[in-house]
PDB file of C-alpha atoms and ligand atoms in Angstrom:
ATOM      1  CA  MET C   5      72.159  59.315   5.928  1.00  0.00           C
ATOM      2  CA  GLU C   6      72.568  60.989   9.686  1.00  0.00           C
ATOM      3  CA  ILE C   7      75.759  62.588   9.817  1.00  0.00           C
ATOM      4  CA  ILE C   8      77.602  62.404  13.149  1.00  0.00           C
ATOM      5  CA  ASP C   9      78.194  65.707  14.672  1.00  0.00           C
ATOM      6  CA  ILE C  10      81.178  65.703  15.977  1.00  0.00           C
ATOM      7  CA  ASN C  11      82.094  69.574  17.107  1.00  0.00           C
ATOM      8  CA  ILE C  12      85.584  69.583  16.641  1.00  0.00           C
ATOM      9  CA  GLY C  13      86.096  73.598  17.708  1.00  0.00           C
ATOM     10  CA  TYR C  14      84.011  72.779  21.212  1.00  0.00           C
ATOM     11  CA  TYR C  15      86.838  69.854  21.733  1.00  0.00           C
ATOM     12  CA  PHE C  16      89.759  72.233  20.357  1.00  0.00           C
ATOM     13  CA  GLY C  17      88.352  74.813  23.042  1.00  0.00           C
ATOM     14  CA  ALA C  18      88.365  72.492  25.765  1.00  0.00           C
ATOM     15  CA  PHE C  19      91.887  71.144  25.371  1.00  0.00           C
ATOM     16  CA  LEU C  20      93.107  74.645  24.914  1.00  0.00           C
ATOM     17  CA  ALA C  21      91.354  75.261  28.249  1.00  0.00           C
ATOM     18  CA  ALA C  22      92.625  72.324  29.923  1.00  0.00           C
ATOM     19  CA  LEU C  23      96.157  73.390  28.497  1.00  0.00           C
ATOM     20  CA  TRP C  24      95.800  77.026  29.847  1.00  0.00           C
ATOM     21  CA  ILE C  25      94.373  75.900  33.318  1.00  0.00           C
ATOM     22  CA  MET C  26      96.875  73.151  33.806  1.00  0.00           C
ATOM     23  CA  LEU C  27      99.820  75.157  32.661  1.00  0.00           C
ATOM     24  CA  PRO C  28     101.244  76.173  36.334  1.00  0.00           C
ATOM     25  CA  ALA C  29     100.995  72.486  37.047  1.00  0.00           C
ATOM     26  CA  TYR C  30     102.851  71.505  33.986  1.00  0.00           C
ATOM     27  CA  VAL C  31     105.766  73.615  34.343  1.00  0.00           C
ATOM     28  CA  PRO C  32     107.396  72.741  37.991  1.00  0.00           C
ATOM     29  CA  ASN C  33     108.195  69.311  37.233  1.00  0.00           C
ATOM     30  CA  PRO C  34     110.359  69.567  33.907  1.00  0.00           C
ATOM     31  CA  ILE C  35     112.304  72.918  35.416  1.00  0.00           C
ATOM     32  CA  ALA C  36     112.676  70.472  38.916  1.00  0.00           C
ATOM     33  CA  VAL C  37     114.362  68.357  36.790  1.00  0.00           C
ATOM     34  CA  LEU C  38     116.625  70.946  34.504  1.00  0.00           C
ATOM     35  CA  VAL C  39     117.814  72.570  37.978  1.00  0.00           C
ATOM     36  CA  GLY C  40     117.325  69.714  40.435  1.00  0.00           C
ATOM     37  CA  GLY C  41     120.180  68.336  42.958  1.00  0.00           C
ATOM     38  CA  GLY C  42     121.590  69.572  46.332  1.00  0.00           C
ATOM     39  CA  TYR C  43     120.117  68.804  49.578  1.00  0.00           C
ATOM     40  CA  PRO C  44     117.750  66.139  49.717  1.00  0.00           C
ATOM     41  CA  ILE C  45     114.352  66.960  51.075  1.00  0.00           C
ATOM     42  CA  ASP C  46     114.274  64.511  53.398  1.00  0.00           C
ATOM     43  CA  LEU C  47     117.954  65.418  54.541  1.00  0.00           C
ATOM     44  CA  GLY C  48     118.920  61.605  53.692  1.00  0.00           C
ATOM     45  CA  ARG C  49     117.080  60.170  56.193  1.00  0.00           C
ATOM     46  CA  ASN C  50     115.262  56.975  56.086  1.00  0.00           C
ATOM     47  CA  PHE C  51     111.991  55.888  57.347  1.00  0.00           C
ATOM     48  CA  PHE C  52     111.017  53.053  59.890  1.00  0.00           C
ATOM     49  CA  ASP C  53     111.106  50.619  57.177  1.00  0.00           C
ATOM     50  CA  GLY C  54     115.092  51.173  56.682  1.00  0.00           C
ATOM     51  CA  GLN C  55     114.097  52.723  53.447  1.00  0.00           C
ATOM     52  CA  ARG C  56     114.634  56.382  52.214  1.00  0.00           C
ATOM     53  CA  ILE C  57     111.790  58.681  53.201  1.00  0.00           C
ATOM     54  CA  LEU C  58     111.740  60.477  49.814  1.00  0.00           C
ATOM     55  CA  GLY C  59     115.044  59.468  48.529  1.00  0.00           C
ATOM     56  CA  ASP C  60     117.770  61.980  46.423  1.00  0.00           C
ATOM     57  CA  GLY C  61     115.308  62.958  43.653  1.00  0.00           C
ATOM     58  CA  LYS C  62     113.309  65.170  45.937  1.00  0.00           C
ATOM     59  CA  THR C  63     115.462  68.238  46.379  1.00  0.00           C
ATOM     60  CA  TYR C  64     115.049  71.858  48.069  1.00  0.00           C
ATOM     61  CA  ARG C  65     116.182  73.550  44.949  1.00  0.00           C
ATOM     62  CA  GLY C  66     114.045  71.226  42.694  1.00  0.00           C
ATOM     63  CA  PHE C  67     110.776  71.827  44.467  1.00  0.00           C
ATOM     64  CA  ILE C  68     111.524  75.823  45.353  1.00  0.00           C
ATOM     65  CA  ILE C  69     112.727  76.659  41.515  1.00  0.00           C
ATOM     66  CA  GLY C  70     110.060  74.237  40.475  1.00  0.00           C
ATOM     67  CA  VAL C  71     107.172  75.801  42.341  1.00  0.00           C
ATOM     68  CA  GLY C  72     108.384  79.036  41.738  1.00  0.00           C
ATOM     69  CA  SER C  73     108.871  78.929  38.117  1.00  0.00           C
ATOM     70  CA  GLY C  74     104.870  77.189  37.881  1.00  0.00           C
ATOM     71  CA  ILE C  75     103.898  80.488  39.402  1.00  0.00           C
ATOM     72  CA  LEU C  76     105.790  82.588  37.458  1.00  0.00           C
ATOM     73  CA  ILE C  77     104.096  81.074  34.417  1.00  0.00           C
ATOM     74  CA  GLY C  78     100.822  81.821  35.839  1.00  0.00           C
ATOM     75  CA  ILE C  79     101.132  85.240  37.201  1.00  0.00           C
ATOM     76  CA  LEU C  80     102.494  85.706  33.100  1.00  0.00           C
ATOM     77  CA  GLN C  81      98.954  83.952  32.004  1.00  0.00           C
ATOM     78  CA  ILE C  82      96.977  86.128  34.281  1.00  0.00           C
ATOM     79  CA  PHE C  83      99.182  89.441  32.855  1.00  0.00           C
ATOM     80  CA  ILE C  84      98.242  88.356  29.405  1.00  0.00           C
ATOM     81  CA  GLN C  85      94.522  87.646  30.361  1.00  0.00           C
ATOM     82  CA  THR C  86      93.775  90.892  31.872  1.00  0.00           C
ATOM     83  CA  THR C  87      95.924  92.601  29.168  1.00  0.00           C
ATOM     84  CA  TYR C  88      94.330  91.062  25.881  1.00  0.00           C
ATOM     85  CA  GLY C  89      90.808  90.161  27.684  1.00  0.00           C
ATOM     86  CA  LEU C  90      90.819  86.639  26.779  1.00  0.00           C
ATOM     87  CA  ASN C  91      87.591  85.890  27.855  1.00  0.00           C
ATOM     88  CA  SER C  92      86.953  82.383  26.381  1.00  0.00           C
ATOM     89  CA  LEU C  93      89.918  80.782  28.147  1.00  0.00           C
ATOM     90  CA  PRO C  94      89.258  80.197  32.038  1.00  0.00           C
ATOM     91  CA  ASN C  95      90.791  82.694  34.247  1.00  0.00           C
ATOM     92  CA  HIS C  96      93.720  82.179  36.870  1.00  0.00           C
ATOM     93  CA  THR C  97      94.101  84.088  39.778  1.00  0.00           C
ATOM     94  CA  LEU C  98      96.963  84.438  42.012  1.00  0.00           C
ATOM     95  CA  ARG C  99      95.327  81.777  44.266  1.00  0.00           C
ATOM     96  CA  SER C 100      94.549  79.017  41.360  1.00  0.00           C
ATOM     97  CA  VAL C 101      98.135  79.635  39.928  1.00  0.00           C
ATOM     98  CA  VAL C 102     100.073  79.227  43.497  1.00  0.00           C
ATOM     99  CA  LEU C 103      97.815  76.153  44.371  1.00  0.00           C
ATOM    100  CA  LEU C 104      98.097  74.696  40.793  1.00  0.00           C
ATOM    101  CA  ALA C 105     102.014  74.712  41.104  1.00  0.00           C
ATOM    102  CA  LEU C 106     102.761  73.916  44.902  1.00  0.00           C
ATOM    103  CA  GLY C 107     100.009  71.119  44.705  1.00  0.00           C
ATOM    104  CA  ALA C 108     101.497  69.209  41.521  1.00  0.00           C
ATOM    105  CA  LEU C 109     105.057  69.102  43.489  1.00  0.00           C
ATOM    106  CA  THR C 110     103.521  68.069  46.626  1.00  0.00           C
ATOM    107  CA  GLY C 111     101.691  65.555  44.714  1.00  0.00           C
ATOM    108  CA  ASP C 112     105.105  64.176  43.053  1.00  0.00           C
ATOM    109  CA  LEU C 113     106.533  64.131  46.483  1.00  0.00           C
ATOM    110  CA  ILE C 114     103.837  62.261  48.450  1.00  0.00           C
ATOM    111  CA  LYS C 115     103.945  59.768  45.096  1.00  0.00           C
ATOM    112  CA  SER C 116     107.604  59.288  46.184  1.00  0.00           C
ATOM    113  CA  PHE C 117     107.229  58.705  49.308  1.00  0.00           C
ATOM    114  CA  PHE C 118     104.552  56.143  48.507  1.00  0.00           C
ATOM    115  CA  LYS C 119     107.232  54.360  46.003  1.00  0.00           C
ATOM    116  CA  ARG C 120     109.751  54.033  48.786  1.00  0.00           C
ATOM    117  CA  ARG C 121     107.480  52.593  50.984  1.00  0.00           C
ATOM    118  CA  ILE C 122     106.409  49.682  48.455  1.00  0.00           C
ATOM    119  CA  GLY C 123     109.928  49.242  47.612  1.00  0.00           C
ATOM    120  CA  ILE C 124     110.455  51.443  44.423  1.00  0.00           C
ATOM    121  CA  GLU C 125     113.967  52.622  43.793  1.00  0.00           C
ATOM    122  CA  GLN C 126     114.583  56.240  43.324  1.00  0.00           C
ATOM    123  CA  GLY C 127     114.041  57.033  39.538  1.00  0.00           C
ATOM    124  CA  GLU C 128     112.452  53.457  39.132  1.00  0.00           C
ATOM    125  CA  ARG C 129     109.038  54.086  36.973  1.00  0.00           C
ATOM    126  CA  TRP C 130     105.852  53.650  38.600  1.00  0.00           C
ATOM    127  CA  GLN C 131     103.419  53.542  36.056  1.00  0.00           C
ATOM    128  CA  ILE C 132     100.276  56.032  36.035  1.00  0.00           C
ATOM    129  CA  ALA C 133     101.230  57.371  39.970  1.00  0.00           C
ATOM    130  CA  ASP C 134     104.553  59.123  37.563  1.00  0.00           C
ATOM    131  CA  GLN C 135     101.576  60.512  35.289  1.00  0.00           C
ATOM    132  CA  TYR C 136      98.919  61.838  37.155  1.00  0.00           C
ATOM    133  CA  ASP C 137     100.786  62.688  40.741  1.00  0.00           C
ATOM    134  CA  LEU C 138     100.657  66.376  39.823  1.00  0.00           C
ATOM    135  CA  VAL C 139      97.101  66.002  38.661  1.00  0.00           C
ATOM    136  CA  ILE C 140      96.278  64.603  41.843  1.00  0.00           C
ATOM    137  CA  GLY C 141      97.968  67.336  43.839  1.00  0.00           C
ATOM    138  CA  ALA C 142      97.041  70.440  41.673  1.00  0.00           C
ATOM    139  CA  PHE C 143      93.354  69.479  42.157  1.00  0.00           C
ATOM    140  CA  LEU C 144      93.269  68.462  45.940  1.00  0.00           C
ATOM    141  CA  PHE C 145      94.964  71.927  46.685  1.00  0.00           C
ATOM    142  CA  THR C 146      92.313  73.884  44.669  1.00  0.00           C
ATOM    143  CA  ALA C 147      89.142  71.628  45.750  1.00  0.00           C
ATOM    144  CA  ILE C 148      90.372  72.361  49.417  1.00  0.00           C
ATOM    145  CA  PHE C 149      91.753  76.080  49.306  1.00  0.00           C
ATOM    146  CA  ASN C 150      89.871  77.184  45.778  1.00  0.00           C
ATOM    147  CA  TYR C 151      86.957  75.335  45.475  1.00  0.00           C
ATOM    148  CA  ASN C 152      84.637  77.969  43.807  1.00  0.00           C
ATOM    149  CA  TRP C 153      87.764  78.805  41.568  1.00  0.00           C
ATOM    150  CA  LEU C 154      87.618  75.176  40.977  1.00  0.00           C
ATOM    151  CA  ILE C 155      83.905  74.351  40.054  1.00  0.00           C
ATOM    152  CA  THR C 156      83.695  77.377  38.032  1.00  0.00           C
ATOM    153  CA  ASN C 157      86.723  76.858  35.880  1.00  0.00           C
ATOM    154  CA  VAL C 158      87.140  73.535  35.254  1.00  0.00           C
ATOM    155  CA  SER C 159      84.101  71.736  33.572  1.00  0.00           C
ATOM    156  CA  LEU C 160      83.568  67.855  33.218  1.00  0.00           C
ATOM    157  CA  VAL C 161      84.688  68.276  29.375  1.00  0.00           C
ATOM    158  CA  ILE C 162      87.797  69.955  30.487  1.00  0.00           C
ATOM    159  CA  GLY C 163      88.256  67.688  33.547  1.00  0.00           C
ATOM    160  CA  ILE C 164      88.240  65.094  31.273  1.00  0.00           C
ATOM    161  CA  MET C 165      90.769  66.542  28.530  1.00  0.00           C
ATOM    162  CA  ILE C 166      93.079  66.961  31.353  1.00  0.00           C
ATOM    163  CA  LEU C 167      93.078  63.308  31.812  1.00  0.00           C
ATOM    164  CA  ILE C 168      93.617  62.584  29.031  1.00  0.00           C
ATOM    165  CA  ILE C 169      96.549  64.995  27.860  1.00  0.00           C
ATOM    166  CA  THR C 170      98.425  64.594  30.652  1.00  0.00           C
ATOM    167  CA  PRO C 171     100.047  61.145  30.124  1.00  0.00           C
ATOM    168  CA  ILE C 172     100.817  62.371  26.626  1.00  0.00           C
ATOM    169  CA  LEU C 173     102.553  65.620  27.602  1.00  0.00           C
ATOM    170  CA  HIS C 174     104.084  63.454  30.303  1.00  0.00           C
ATOM    171  CA  ARG C 175     105.655  61.186  27.819  1.00  0.00           C
ATOM    172  CA  LEU C 176     106.730  63.932  25.403  1.00  0.00           C
ATOM    173  CA  THR C 177     108.290  66.073  27.709  1.00  0.00           C
ATOM    174  CA  ASN C 178     110.347  63.286  29.119  1.00  0.00           C
ATOM    175  CA  ALA C 179     111.346  61.616  26.154  1.00  0.00           C
ATOM    176  CA  LEU C 180     112.486  65.073  24.910  1.00  0.00           C
ATOM    177  CA  GLY C 181     114.268  65.459  28.311  1.00  0.00           C
ATOM    178  CA  TYR C 182     116.364  62.072  27.419  1.00  0.00           C
ATOM    179  CA  LEU C 183     117.065  62.800  23.951  1.00  0.00           C
ATOM    180  CA  LEU C 184     118.620  66.234  25.305  1.00  0.00           C
ATOM    181  CA  GLY C 185     120.428  64.463  27.615  1.00  0.00           C
ATOM    182  CA  MET C 186     118.698  66.048  30.954  1.00  0.00           C
ATOM    183  CA  LYS C 187     117.128  62.889  31.918  1.00  0.00           C
ATOM    184  CA  ARG C 188     118.645  59.752  32.602  1.00  0.00           C
ATOM    185  CA  VAL C 189     115.523  57.707  31.966  1.00  0.00           C
ATOM    186  CA  PRO C 190     112.950  57.973  28.895  1.00  0.00           C
ATOM    187  CA  TRP C 191     110.195  58.475  31.866  1.00  0.00           C
TER     188      TRP C 191
HETATM  189  N1  CTP Q   2     113.804  67.149  40.909  1.00  0.00           N
HETATM  190  C1  CTP Q   2     114.007  67.230  42.591  1.00  0.00           C
HETATM  191  N2  CTP Q   2     113.567  68.105  43.063  1.00  0.00           N
HETATM  192  C2  CTP Q   2     112.004  67.802  43.107  1.00  0.00           C
HETATM  193  C3  CTP Q   2     111.355  66.903  41.876  1.00  0.00           C
HETATM  194  C4  CTP Q   2     112.309  66.405  40.947  1.00  0.00           C
HETATM  195  O1  CTP Q   2     115.537  67.915  42.496  1.00  0.00           O
HETATM  196  N3  CTP Q   2     111.276  68.186  43.636  1.00  0.00           N
HETATM  197  C5  CTP Q   2     114.637  66.597  39.742  1.00  0.00           C
HETATM  198  C6  CTP Q   2     115.895  65.234  40.678  1.00  0.00           C
HETATM  199  O2  CTP Q   2     117.172  65.413  40.025  1.00  0.00           O
HETATM  200  C7  CTP Q   2     114.932  63.987  40.178  1.00  0.00           C
HETATM  201  C8  CTP Q   2     114.601  64.431  38.636  1.00  0.00           C
HETATM  202  O3  CTP Q   2     113.937  65.977  38.717  1.00  0.00           O
HETATM  203  O4  CTP Q   2     115.908  62.811  40.049  1.00  0.00           O
HETATM  204  C9  CTP Q   2     113.639  63.760  38.101  1.00  0.00           C
HETATM  205  O5  CTP Q   2     112.472  63.971  39.002  1.00  0.00           O
HETATM  206  P1  CTP Q   2     111.186  62.485  39.072  1.00  0.00           P
HETATM  207  O6  CTP Q   2     111.120  61.766  38.318  1.00  0.00           O
HETATM  208  O7  CTP Q   2     110.100  63.485  40.034  1.00  0.00           O
HETATM  209  O8  CTP Q   2     112.185  62.103  40.727  1.00  0.00           O
HETATM  210  P2  CTP Q   2     112.606  60.850  40.445  1.00  0.00           P
HETATM  211  O9  CTP Q   2     114.278  60.981  40.999  1.00  0.00           O
HETATM  212  O10 CTP Q   2     112.347  59.555  39.183  1.00  0.00           O
HETATM  213  O11 CTP Q   2     112.377  60.046  41.921  1.00  0.00           O
HETATM  214  P3  CTP Q   2     111.080  59.324  42.291  1.00  0.00           P
HETATM  215  O12 CTP Q   2     111.363  57.697  42.090  1.00  0.00           O
HETATM  216  O13 CTP Q   2     111.256  59.477  43.660  1.00  0.00           O
HETATM  217  O14 CTP Q   2     110.111  59.690  41.543  1.00  0.00           O
HETATM  218 MG1   MG Q   3     110.973  59.826  37.760  1.00  0.00          MG
END
C-alpha cells in the first residue's frame, strides 16, 4: 500500500512564514477599527455621482495610527530576527514593513472608493473585496517598490498560504471585535 506523504512540517513552516510576512499588513486594520474616528479622509465630500468619495469609515486617525502600528510591529519583528537570528523565517526590512503596512490600508481605502461607486453603503459588506483588499494593496506596493524582496521571500506556497489564511483571520478578528463590542457588525 502506498503511503501518501503529506509533509506537515513543510506546510506548517509555510504557514508560519505567511503569518510572519503578513503581520505588518494584518495589524493596521484592527488597530484602525480600535482608534478610528474624527476627520474622514474625504473630508465629507461627495464624488461626481453624488455619493461620498470614501465615506465616514475612512479616517485620518485610523489610517495614520493603523499604518504606524503595522510599521511598529514590523520593526519589532526585525529586532527579534536580528537578535535571535531566526533564519528559517522570511527576512523583513524597514522597507518591506513600511510597504506592507501602507499598502494594506491603501488597498482598504481604494476598496471603499469602489464600494461607494457601485452603491454599497459604508459598513455594508462586500464579499471577497473586504477580505483581500489588504493582500492586493500590500503585494502591489511591494511588487512596485521592493520587487526583489517580494520574489526572494514570498514563494508560491507561501503566497497560496496567505490567500488561504487571510479570509480566515479576517473572519476571526472581526467576530472577536464584534463580540468585544468594538465593531458594529460581525464582518
Ligand atoms: N477605520 C478608520 N480609518 C480607516 C479604516 C478604518 O477610522 N482608514 C475605522 C472606522 O471607524 C471604520 C472601522 O474602522 O468604520 C471599520 O473599518 P472598515 O470595515 O474598513 O470600514 P467600514 O466602516 O466598513 O467602511 P467601508 O464600507 O468603506 O469599508
Ligand atoms: Mg467594513
